[in-house]
């Protein structure tokens, strides 16, 4: 960044003007750092939006999913606003609630981690999709999760198991 002062006539800055410039330096540094952070956030958000993996941010205090990427809305049919308006348990299959509640308790503290959690997630059409999650609790009190839809794999495994039963 550059900081410049212009005058109508050719002259050197006064002592007060130099002091004013010194006072502006911290603000200038803050502005430059802010611009860098905004650029990095923009770049991060592009990856977040383009990914075919599901990403979300969960707030353990409100028990709400507060941010999702487009893949999450594509898979489930719910909008970011619908996620944020409802308690997370409303999206979990009733048979999986205890398992998910235990995992939420594990990741709700800084450094808490859940790996390989698989459960059925409600879709807007009333169906359920099998999602496999990795999640970690952060120092800001939020939990960051990534998931993949494994519904096709689970269906293929069930069909294979059924075929094996019919052969025996």
CSV table of N, CA, C and O in Angstrom, one decimal, residues 1 3 14 20 30 40 44 51 61 64 91 99 103 109 116 124 130:
chain,number,residue,atom,x,y,z
A,1,UNK,N,0.8,-1.2,0.0
A,1,UNK,CA,0.0,0.0,0.0
A,1,UNK,C,0.9,1.3,0.0
A,1,UNK,O,2.0,1.2,0.4
A,3,UNK,N,0.8,5.5,0.9
A,3,UNK,CA,0.1,6.6,1.6
A,3,UNK,C,0.8,7.9,1.1
A,3,UNK,O,2.0,8.0,1.3
A,14,UNK,N,4.6,19.9,7.6
A,14,UNK,CA,5.0,20.4,8.9
A,14,UNK,C,5.1,19.3,9.9
A,14,UNK,O,4.7,18.1,9.6
A,20,UNK,N,0.3,13.6,12.0
A,20,UNK,CA,-1.0,13.1,11.4
A,20,UNK,C,-0.8,11.8,10.5
A,20,UNK,O,-1.5,10.9,10.5
A,30,UNK,N,-4.2,-1.6,8.7
A,30,UNK,CA,-5.5,-2.4,8.9
A,30,UNK,C,-6.2,-2.5,7.6
A,30,UNK,O,-6.7,-3.6,7.3
A,40,UNK,N,-8.5,-13.6,0.5
A,40,UNK,CA,-8.4,-15.0,0.9
A,40,UNK,C,-9.7,-15.6,1.2
A,40,UNK,O,-10.0,-16.8,0.8
A,44,UNK,N,-11.3,-18.8,-0.7
A,44,UNK,CA,-11.8,-20.0,0.1
A,44,UNK,C,-13.2,-20.3,-0.3
A,44,UNK,O,-13.6,-21.5,-0.4
A,51,UNK,N,-17.1,-27.3,-4.6
A,51,UNK,CA,-16.8,-28.7,-4.2
A,51,UNK,C,-18.1,-29.6,-4.4
A,51,UNK,O,-19.2,-29.1,-4.1
A,61,UNK,N,-24.1,-24.2,20.2
A,61,UNK,CA,-24.9,-23.4,21.1
A,61,UNK,C,-26.4,-23.3,20.7
A,61,UNK,O,-27.3,-23.6,21.5
A,64,UNK,N,-27.9,-25.5,15.5
A,64,UNK,CA,-28.3,-25.2,14.1
A,64,UNK,C,-27.1,-25.4,13.1
A,64,UNK,O,-26.0,-25.1,13.5
A,91,UNK,N,-33.4,-33.1,11.0
A,91,UNK,CA,-32.8,-33.6,9.8
A,91,UNK,C,-32.3,-35.0,9.9
A,91,UNK,O,-31.9,-35.6,8.9
A,99,UNK,N,-27.1,-41.8,18.1
A,99,UNK,CA,-25.7,-41.8,17.6
A,99,UNK,C,-25.2,-40.4,17.2
A,99,UNK,O,-24.1,-40.0,17.6
A,103,UNK,N,-22.2,-37.9,18.9
A,103,UNK,CA,-21.2,-37.3,18.0
A,103,UNK,C,-21.2,-35.8,18.2
A,103,UNK,O,-20.1,-35.2,18.3
A,109,UNK,N,-16.7,-29.2,21.5
A,109,UNK,CA,-15.6,-28.5,22.2
A,109,UNK,C,-14.4,-28.4,21.3
A,109,UNK,O,-14.2,-29.1,20.3
A,116,UNK,N,-15.9,-40.6,10.5
A,116,UNK,CA,-16.6,-41.8,9.9
A,116,UNK,C,-18.0,-42.0,10.5
A,116,UNK,O,-18.6,-43.1,10.4
A,124,UNK,N,-35.6,-32.7,1.5
A,124,UNK,CA,-36.8,-31.9,1.4
A,124,UNK,C,-38.0,-32.7,0.8
A,124,UNK,O,-39.1,-32.4,1.1
A,130,UNK,N,-27.9,-41.4,3.0
A,130,UNK,CA,-26.9,-41.8,3.9
A,130,UNK,C,-25.7,-40.8,3.7
A,130,UNK,O,-25.2,-40.7,2.6
